[in-house]
PDB file of C-alpha atoms in Angstrom:
ATOM      1  CA  ASP A   1    -142.285 -69.049   9.902  1.00 57.00           C
ATOM      2  CA  THR A   2    -145.375 -67.383   8.469  1.00 62.00           C
ATOM      3  CA  GLU A   3    -147.711 -70.286   8.893  1.00 91.00           C
ATOM      4  CA  VAL A   4    -150.878 -71.018  10.799  1.00 96.00           C
ATOM      5  CA  THR A   5    -151.406 -74.740  11.224  1.00 96.00           C
ATOM      6  CA  GLN A   6    -154.653 -76.509  12.046  1.00 97.00           C
ATOM      7  CA  THR A   7    -155.312 -80.071  13.105  1.00 97.00           C
ATOM      8  CA  PRO A   8    -157.004 -82.266  12.216  1.00 97.00           C
ATOM      9  CA  LYS A   9    -157.602 -81.584   8.517  1.00 95.00           C
ATOM     10  CA  HIS A  10    -160.848 -83.552   8.591  1.00 96.00           C
ATOM     11  CA  LEU A  11    -163.076 -84.578  11.479  1.00 96.00           C
ATOM     12  CA  VAL A  12    -166.221 -86.673  11.537  1.00 96.00           C
ATOM     13  CA  MET A  13    -168.136 -86.803  14.788  1.00 93.00           C
ATOM     14  CA  GLY A  14    -171.470 -87.915  16.122  1.00 90.00           C
ATOM     15  CA  MET A  15    -173.836 -85.565  17.907  1.00 89.00           C
ATOM     16  CA  THR A  16    -172.897 -87.004  21.314  1.00 89.00           C
ATOM     17  CA  ASN A  17    -169.142 -86.862  20.838  1.00 90.00           C
ATOM     18  CA  LYS A  18    -166.663 -84.436  22.352  1.00 95.00           C
ATOM     19  CA  LYS A  19    -163.804 -83.358  20.136  1.00 96.00           C
ATOM     20  CA  SER A  20    -161.354 -80.481  19.836  1.00 97.00           C
ATOM     21  CA  LEU A  21    -159.858 -78.485  16.994  1.00 98.00           C
ATOM     22  CA  LYS A  22    -156.362 -77.121  17.361  1.00 98.00           C
ATOM     23  CA  CYS A  23    -154.703 -74.074  15.840  1.00 98.00           C
ATOM     24  CA  GLU A  24    -151.071 -73.091  16.243  1.00 97.00           C
ATOM     25  CA  GLN A  25    -148.891 -70.203  15.105  1.00 96.00           C
ATOM     26  CA  HIS A  26    -145.281 -69.343  15.891  1.00 90.00           C
ATOM     27  CA  MET A  27    -145.192 -65.843  14.450  1.00 92.00           C
ATOM     28  CA  GLY A  28    -145.485 -64.145  17.836  1.00 92.00           C
ATOM     29  CA  HIS A  29    -149.009 -62.983  17.001  1.00 93.00           C
ATOM     30  CA  ARG A  30    -151.160 -61.914  19.943  1.00 92.00           C
ATOM     31  CA  ALA A  31    -154.568 -61.977  18.265  1.00 93.00           C
ATOM     32  CA  MET A  32    -156.215 -65.208  17.158  1.00 95.00           C
ATOM     33  CA  TYR A  33    -159.570 -65.830  15.507  1.00 95.00           C
ATOM     34  CA  TRP A  34    -162.014 -68.666  14.847  1.00 97.00           C
ATOM     35  CA  TYR A  35    -164.245 -68.524  11.790  1.00 97.00           C
ATOM     36  CA  LYS A  36    -166.918 -70.874  10.484  1.00 97.00           C
ATOM     37  CA  GLN A  37    -167.352 -71.178   6.729  1.00 96.00           C
ATOM     38  CA  LYS A  38    -170.098 -72.954   4.822  1.00 96.00           C
ATOM     39  CA  ALA A  39    -169.522 -73.995   1.210  1.00 92.00           C
ATOM     40  CA  LYS A  40    -169.335 -71.055  -1.215  1.00 91.00           C
ATOM     41  CA  LYS A  41    -170.055 -68.586   1.570  1.00 95.00           C
ATOM     42  CA  PRO A  42    -167.819 -66.068   3.316  1.00 96.00           C
ATOM     43  CA  PRO A  43    -166.243 -66.883   6.669  1.00 96.00           C
ATOM     44  CA  GLU A  44    -168.292 -65.924   9.712  1.00 95.00           C
ATOM     45  CA  LEU A  45    -166.420 -64.740  12.757  1.00 95.00           C
ATOM     46  CA  MET A  46    -167.009 -66.817  15.882  1.00 97.00           C
ATOM     47  CA  PHE A  47    -164.414 -65.729  18.464  1.00 96.00           C
ATOM     48  CA  VAL A  48    -161.504 -63.340  18.862  1.00 94.00           C
ATOM     49  CA  TYR A  49    -158.728 -63.712  21.419  1.00 94.00           C
ATOM     50  CA  SER A  50    -156.462 -60.766  22.082  1.00 91.00           C
ATOM     51  CA  TYR A  51    -153.468 -61.337  24.366  1.00 92.00           C
ATOM     52  CA  GLU A  52    -154.955 -64.698  25.396  1.00 94.00           C
ATOM     53  CA  LYS A  53    -158.204 -63.085  26.565  1.00 94.00           C
ATOM     54  CA  LEU A  54    -161.551 -63.700  24.880  1.00 95.00           C
ATOM     55  CA  SER A  55    -162.429 -60.331  23.352  1.00 92.00           C
ATOM     56  CA  ILE A  56    -165.296 -61.153  21.014  1.00 91.00           C
ATOM     57  CA  ASN A  57    -167.888 -63.924  21.120  1.00 93.00           C
ATOM     58  CA  GLU A  58    -170.282 -63.494  18.217  1.00 92.00           C
ATOM     59  CA  SER A  59    -173.198 -65.071  20.096  1.00 92.00           C
ATOM     60  CA  VAL A  60    -171.896 -68.545  19.363  1.00 95.00           C
ATOM     61  CA  PRO A  61    -173.844 -71.461  20.934  1.00 95.00           C
ATOM     62  CA  SER A  62    -172.260 -72.871  24.078  1.00 95.00           C
ATOM     63  CA  ARG A  63    -171.650 -76.220  22.379  1.00 96.00           C
ATOM     64  CA  PHE A  64    -168.590 -74.428  20.957  1.00 97.00           C
ATOM     65  CA  SER A  65    -166.059 -73.598  23.650  1.00 97.00           C
ATOM     66  CA  PRO A  66    -162.856 -71.745  22.746  1.00 98.00           C
ATOM     67  CA  GLU A  67    -159.663 -71.850  24.736  1.00 97.00           C
ATOM     68  CA  CYS A  68    -156.357 -70.017  24.384  1.00 96.00           C
ATOM     69  CA  PRO A  69    -153.836 -71.778  26.671  1.00 95.00           C
ATOM     70  CA  ASN A  70    -150.928 -69.621  25.493  1.00 93.00           C
ATOM     71  CA  SER A  71    -150.096 -67.037  22.872  1.00 90.00           C
ATOM     72  CA  SER A  72    -149.294 -69.669  20.216  1.00 95.00           C
ATOM     73  CA  LEU A  73    -152.186 -72.028  20.649  1.00 97.00           C
ATOM     74  CA  LEU A  74    -155.929 -71.789  20.136  1.00 98.00           C
ATOM     75  CA  ASN A  75    -158.374 -74.621  20.694  1.00 98.00           C
ATOM     76  CA  LEU A  76    -162.023 -75.029  19.882  1.00 98.00           C
ATOM     77  CA  HIS A  77    -163.780 -77.636  22.004  1.00 98.00           C
ATOM     78  CA  LEU A  78    -166.871 -79.203  20.477  1.00 96.00           C
ATOM     79  CA  HIS A  79    -169.661 -80.962  22.338  1.00 94.00           C
ATOM     80  CA  ALA A  80    -173.172 -82.062  21.387  1.00 93.00           C
ATOM     81  CA  LEU A  81    -172.974 -80.548  17.935  1.00 94.00           C
ATOM     82  CA  GLN A  82    -175.777 -80.537  15.405  1.00 95.00           C
ATOM     83  CA  PRO A  83    -175.584 -81.590  11.741  1.00 95.00           C
ATOM     84  CA  GLU A  84    -175.941 -77.933  10.734  1.00 96.00           C
ATOM     85  CA  ASP A  85    -172.617 -77.276  12.460  1.00 97.00           C
ATOM     86  CA  SER A  86    -170.887 -79.183   9.658  1.00 97.00           C
ATOM     87  CA  ALA A  87    -168.584 -76.659   7.992  1.00 97.00           C
ATOM     88  CA  LEU A  88    -164.995 -75.602   7.432  1.00 96.00           C
ATOM     89  CA  TYR A  89    -163.528 -74.100  10.597  1.00 97.00           C
ATOM     90  CA  LEU A  90    -160.807 -71.577   9.931  1.00 97.00           C
ATOM     91  CA  CYS A  91    -158.288 -70.197  12.361  1.00 97.00           C
ATOM     92  CA  ALA A  92    -156.471 -66.927  11.742  1.00 95.00           C
ATOM     93  CA  SER A  93    -153.899 -64.861  13.574  1.00 94.00           C
ATOM     94  CA  SER A  94    -152.701 -61.284  13.488  1.00 91.00           C
ATOM     95  CA  LYS A  95    -149.749 -59.459  15.042  1.00 89.00           C
ATOM     96  CA  THR A  96    -152.225 -57.662  17.261  1.00 83.00           C
ATOM     97  CA  SER A  97    -155.944 -57.111  16.935  1.00 78.00           C
ATOM     98  CA  THR A  98    -155.279 -53.636  15.545  1.00 77.00           C
ATOM     99  CA  TYR A  99    -152.781 -54.828  12.968  1.00 72.00           C
ATOM    100  CA  ASN A 100    -153.789 -54.946   9.330  1.00 70.00           C
ATOM    101  CA  GLU A 101    -153.306 -58.454   8.133  1.00 85.00           C
ATOM    102  CA  GLN A 102    -154.820 -61.728   9.303  1.00 91.00           C
ATOM    103  CA  PHE A 103    -153.049 -64.942   8.325  1.00 92.00           C
ATOM    104  CA  PHE A 104    -155.385 -67.881   7.827  1.00 95.00           C
ATOM    105  CA  GLY A 105    -154.804 -71.566   8.406  1.00 95.00           C
ATOM    106  CA  PRO A 106    -155.969 -74.258   5.960  1.00 94.00           C
ATOM    107  CA  GLY A 107    -159.000 -75.121   8.049  1.00 96.00           C
ATOM    108  CA  THR A 108    -160.582 -78.221   9.544  1.00 97.00           C
ATOM    109  CA  ARG A 109    -163.428 -79.778   7.575  1.00 96.00           C
ATOM    110  CA  LEU A 110    -165.972 -80.887  10.207  1.00 97.00           C
ATOM    111  CA  THR A 111    -168.811 -83.281   9.484  1.00 96.00           C
ATOM    112  CA  VAL A 112    -171.418 -83.931  12.197  1.00 95.00           C
ATOM    113  CA  LEU A 113    -173.470 -87.075  11.699  1.00 93.00           C
TER     114      LEU A 113
ATOM    115  CA  ALA B   1    -172.920 -51.546  10.860  1.00 79.00           C
ATOM    116  CA  GLN B   2    -170.696 -51.950   7.856  1.00 87.00           C
ATOM    117  CA  THR B   3    -171.732 -53.985   4.837  1.00 94.00           C
ATOM    118  CA  VAL B   4    -169.738 -55.280   1.901  1.00 97.00           C
ATOM    119  CA  THR B   5    -171.370 -56.192  -1.406  1.00 98.00           C
ATOM    120  CA  GLN B   6    -169.901 -58.213  -4.242  1.00 98.00           C
ATOM    121  CA  SER B   7    -172.433 -58.123  -7.054  1.00 96.00           C
ATOM    122  CA  GLN B   8    -170.775 -60.739  -9.279  1.00 97.00           C
ATOM    123  CA  PRO B   9    -171.296 -64.280  -7.940  1.00 97.00           C
ATOM    124  CA  GLU B  10    -169.231 -65.688 -10.818  1.00 97.00           C
ATOM    125  CA  MET B  11    -166.785 -64.317 -13.368  1.00 98.00           C
ATOM    126  CA  SER B  12    -164.675 -65.934 -16.039  1.00 97.00           C
ATOM    127  CA  VAL B  13    -161.619 -64.841 -17.976  1.00 98.00           C
ATOM    128  CA  GLN B  14    -159.330 -66.227 -20.642  1.00 98.00           C
ATOM    129  CA  GLU B  15    -155.769 -66.921 -19.660  1.00 98.00           C
ATOM    130  CA  ALA B  16    -153.536 -63.843 -20.219  1.00 97.00           C
ATOM    131  CA  GLU B  17    -156.554 -61.512 -20.289  1.00 98.00           C
ATOM    132  CA  THR B  18    -157.586 -58.927 -17.702  1.00 98.00           C
ATOM    133  CA  VAL B  19    -160.576 -59.199 -15.389  1.00 98.00           C
ATOM    134  CA  THR B  20    -162.071 -56.816 -12.841  1.00 98.00           C
ATOM    135  CA  LEU B  21    -163.975 -57.929  -9.754  1.00 98.00           C
ATOM    136  CA  SER B  22    -166.346 -55.438  -8.152  1.00 98.00           C
ATOM    137  CA  CYS B  23    -166.867 -54.583  -4.510  1.00 98.00           C
ATOM    138  CA  THR B  24    -168.854 -51.838  -2.831  1.00 98.00           C
ATOM    139  CA  TYR B  25    -169.135 -51.160   0.851  1.00 97.00           C
ATOM    140  CA  ASP B  26    -171.134 -49.031   3.193  1.00 96.00           C
ATOM    141  CA  THR B  27    -169.687 -47.342   6.264  1.00 93.00           C
ATOM    142  CA  SER B  28    -169.948 -44.141   8.235  1.00 91.00           C
ATOM    143  CA  GLU B  29    -166.349 -44.419   9.408  1.00 89.00           C
ATOM    144  CA  SER B  30    -163.521 -42.370   7.938  1.00 88.00           C
ATOM    145  CA  ASP B  31    -160.705 -44.674   9.044  1.00 88.00           C
ATOM    146  CA  TYR B  32    -160.807 -48.213   7.727  1.00 92.00           C
ATOM    147  CA  TYR B  33    -158.978 -50.827   5.686  1.00 93.00           C
ATOM    148  CA  LEU B  34    -160.070 -52.838   2.685  1.00 95.00           C
ATOM    149  CA  PHE B  35    -158.753 -56.196   1.547  1.00 96.00           C
ATOM    150  CA  TRP B  36    -159.071 -58.717  -1.211  1.00 97.00           C
ATOM    151  CA  TYR B  37    -158.612 -62.316  -0.142  1.00 97.00           C
ATOM    152  CA  LYS B  38    -158.275 -65.306  -2.451  1.00 97.00           C
ATOM    153  CA  GLN B  39    -159.469 -68.782  -1.519  1.00 96.00           C
ATOM    154  CA  PRO B  40    -158.449 -71.457  -4.044  1.00 93.00           C
ATOM    155  CA  PRO B  41    -160.172 -74.831  -4.131  1.00 87.00           C
ATOM    156  CA  SER B  42    -157.598 -76.094  -1.570  1.00 72.00           C
ATOM    157  CA  ARG B  43    -159.395 -73.668   0.784  1.00 73.00           C
ATOM    158  CA  GLN B  44    -156.474 -71.724   2.336  1.00 88.00           C
ATOM    159  CA  MET B  45    -157.412 -68.063   2.464  1.00 93.00           C
ATOM    160  CA  ILE B  46    -154.610 -65.821   1.183  1.00 93.00           C
ATOM    161  CA  LEU B  47    -154.381 -62.042   1.312  1.00 94.00           C
ATOM    162  CA  VAL B  48    -154.047 -60.632  -2.198  1.00 96.00           C
ATOM    163  CA  ILE B  49    -153.941 -56.913  -1.591  1.00 96.00           C
ATOM    164  CA  ARG B  50    -154.799 -54.304   1.040  1.00 94.00           C
ATOM    165  CA  GLN B  51    -155.767 -50.638   0.898  1.00 94.00           C
ATOM    166  CA  GLU B  52    -155.729 -48.114   3.691  1.00 92.00           C
ATOM    167  CA  ALA B  53    -158.612 -45.667   3.369  1.00 92.00           C
ATOM    168  CA  TYR B  54    -156.394 -42.667   4.153  1.00 91.00           C
ATOM    169  CA  LYS B  55    -154.142 -43.420   1.188  1.00 90.00           C
ATOM    170  CA  GLN B  56    -155.230 -41.878  -2.101  1.00 87.00           C
ATOM    171  CA  GLN B  57    -152.877 -44.004  -4.146  1.00 91.00           C
ATOM    172  CA  ASN B  58    -154.322 -47.286  -5.350  1.00 94.00           C
ATOM    173  CA  ALA B  59    -152.523 -50.373  -4.055  1.00 93.00           C
ATOM    174  CA  THR B  60    -150.684 -52.641  -6.491  1.00 94.00           C
ATOM    175  CA  GLU B  61    -149.147 -56.072  -5.987  1.00 93.00           C
ATOM    176  CA  ASN B  62    -147.590 -57.427  -9.168  1.00 95.00           C
ATOM    177  CA  ARG B  63    -150.484 -58.393 -11.478  1.00 97.00           C
ATOM    178  CA  PHE B  64    -153.103 -57.326  -8.939  1.00 97.00           C
ATOM    179  CA  SER B  65    -154.240 -53.743  -8.537  1.00 97.00           C
ATOM    180  CA  VAL B  66    -157.221 -52.007  -7.041  1.00 97.00           C
ATOM    181  CA  ASN B  67    -159.374 -49.068  -8.064  1.00 97.00           C
ATOM    182  CA  PHE B  68    -160.298 -47.428  -4.775  1.00 97.00           C
ATOM    183  CA  GLN B  69    -163.003 -44.797  -5.070  1.00 96.00           C
ATOM    184  CA  LYS B  70    -163.551 -43.570  -1.527  1.00 95.00           C
ATOM    185  CA  ALA B  71    -166.397 -41.173  -2.265  1.00 94.00           C
ATOM    186  CA  ALA B  72    -168.238 -43.840  -4.222  1.00 96.00           C
ATOM    187  CA  LYS B  73    -167.328 -46.521  -1.617  1.00 96.00           C
ATOM    188  CA  SER B  74    -166.064 -48.763  -4.353  1.00 97.00           C
ATOM    189  CA  PHE B  75    -163.051 -51.095  -4.228  1.00 97.00           C
ATOM    190  CA  SER B  76    -162.563 -53.178  -7.358  1.00 98.00           C
ATOM    191  CA  LEU B  77    -159.776 -55.672  -8.020  1.00 98.00           C
ATOM    192  CA  LYS B  78    -158.085 -55.866 -11.415  1.00 98.00           C
ATOM    193  CA  ILE B  79    -156.156 -58.988 -12.309  1.00 98.00           C
ATOM    194  CA  SER B  80    -153.882 -58.538 -15.325  1.00 98.00           C
ATOM    195  CA  ASP B  81    -152.372 -61.314 -17.421  1.00 98.00           C
ATOM    196  CA  SER B  82    -154.655 -63.880 -15.748  1.00 98.00           C
ATOM    197  CA  GLN B  83    -153.138 -67.259 -14.965  1.00 97.00           C
ATOM    198  CA  LEU B  84    -154.722 -70.637 -14.322  1.00 96.00           C
ATOM    199  CA  GLY B  85    -153.568 -70.375 -10.724  1.00 94.00           C
ATOM    200  CA  ASP B  86    -155.729 -67.285 -10.249  1.00 96.00           C
ATOM    201  CA  ALA B  87    -158.855 -69.457 -10.316  1.00 96.00           C
ATOM    202  CA  ALA B  88    -160.399 -69.164  -6.873  1.00 97.00           C
ATOM    203  CA  MET B  89    -163.127 -67.563  -4.830  1.00 97.00           C
ATOM    204  CA  TYR B  90    -162.293 -63.920  -4.145  1.00 98.00           C
ATOM    205  CA  PHE B  91    -163.596 -62.123  -1.072  1.00 98.00           C
ATOM    206  CA  CYS B  92    -163.623 -58.403  -0.497  1.00 98.00           C
ATOM    207  CA  ALA B  93    -163.335 -57.517   3.189  1.00 96.00           C
ATOM    208  CA  TYR B  94    -163.616 -54.428   5.383  1.00 95.00           C
ATOM    209  CA  ARG B  95    -161.915 -53.738   8.685  1.00 92.00           C
ATOM    210  CA  SER B  96    -162.601 -50.767  10.903  1.00 87.00           C
ATOM    211  CA  GLY B  97    -159.750 -48.452  11.787  1.00 81.00           C
ATOM    212  CA  ASP B  98    -161.116 -48.972  15.300  1.00 74.00           C
ATOM    213  CA  ALA B  99    -159.963 -45.856  17.077  1.00 60.00           C
ATOM    214  CA  GLY B 100    -162.071 -46.991  20.041  1.00 61.00           C
ATOM    215  CA  GLY B 101    -160.348 -50.353  20.207  1.00 69.00           C
ATOM    216  CA  THR B 102    -163.537 -52.407  20.286  1.00 72.00           C
ATOM    217  CA  SER B 103    -163.659 -54.227  16.966  1.00 72.00           C
ATOM    218  CA  TYR B 104    -160.528 -56.318  17.596  1.00 78.00           C
ATOM    219  CA  GLY B 105    -159.710 -56.564  13.909  1.00 81.00           C
ATOM    220  CA  LYS B 106    -163.089 -57.986  12.941  1.00 87.00           C
ATOM    221  CA  LEU B 107    -163.367 -58.501   9.183  1.00 91.00           C
ATOM    222  CA  THR B 108    -166.655 -58.004   7.353  1.00 93.00           C
ATOM    223  CA  PHE B 109    -166.644 -60.089   4.176  1.00 96.00           C
ATOM    224  CA  GLY B 110    -168.612 -59.784   0.961  1.00 97.00           C
ATOM    225  CA  GLN B 111    -170.389 -62.851  -0.439  1.00 98.00           C
ATOM    226  CA  GLY B 112    -167.511 -63.693  -2.747  1.00 98.00           C
ATOM    227  CA  THR B 113    -166.919 -63.991  -6.482  1.00 98.00           C
ATOM    228  CA  ILE B 114    -165.922 -67.300  -8.051  1.00 97.00           C
ATOM    229  CA  LEU B 115    -163.332 -66.657 -10.755  1.00 98.00           C
ATOM    230  CA  THR B 116    -162.807 -69.235 -13.493  1.00 97.00           C
ATOM    231  CA  VAL B 117    -159.784 -68.965 -15.765  1.00 97.00           C
ATOM    232  CA  HIS B 118    -160.057 -70.638 -19.171  1.00 97.00           C
ATOM    233  CA  PRO B 119    -156.909 -71.863 -20.923  1.00 95.00           C
TER     234      PRO B 119
END
């Protein structure tokens, strides 16, 4: 299994809603990443988890709250988002944070109304 | 800080022809890795090819090959015998060798090149 899965595929939420994005991998990877990507732009790193510990937070606003309950699962909790937060949210994983290759999931397309 | 520059926002190629996508980077590190990722319109990012900076030999994966010029800090991607399925946005990316263990595999991406393949 060389797949990173993300749910939901699409999400529409209001600015007062609370929602969560989910990312799962069963490759035994111990590093997991959240990226935000605007249309026709490169991904921007948001968070890195290494061995279930938050290792990098790229100064992301607190309305985004990551969680890594176990080595296979990564969540991104969303609360009080702004319309400018509408984007594609990509999850990726890597064997370890020092390993070469990151495997990306298909992403969740988020629209904030 | 490292930077990655892709100077070609868009490129096009005829099916079966060869196209080269450019990438330059800036770093003061001696140990690093370079990647080309492909993101088709379906949006899943896929690794195309990787190059370790310490390796002099250019990486090759089937129809994809790179021209890695370390002194010039250049890392171009050549796609031979282009196919319709090669149409995508291509990102060049840099990762530190991270001897200090602080970058946690962080990728620095270029702005991307949209490749169109004409039948």
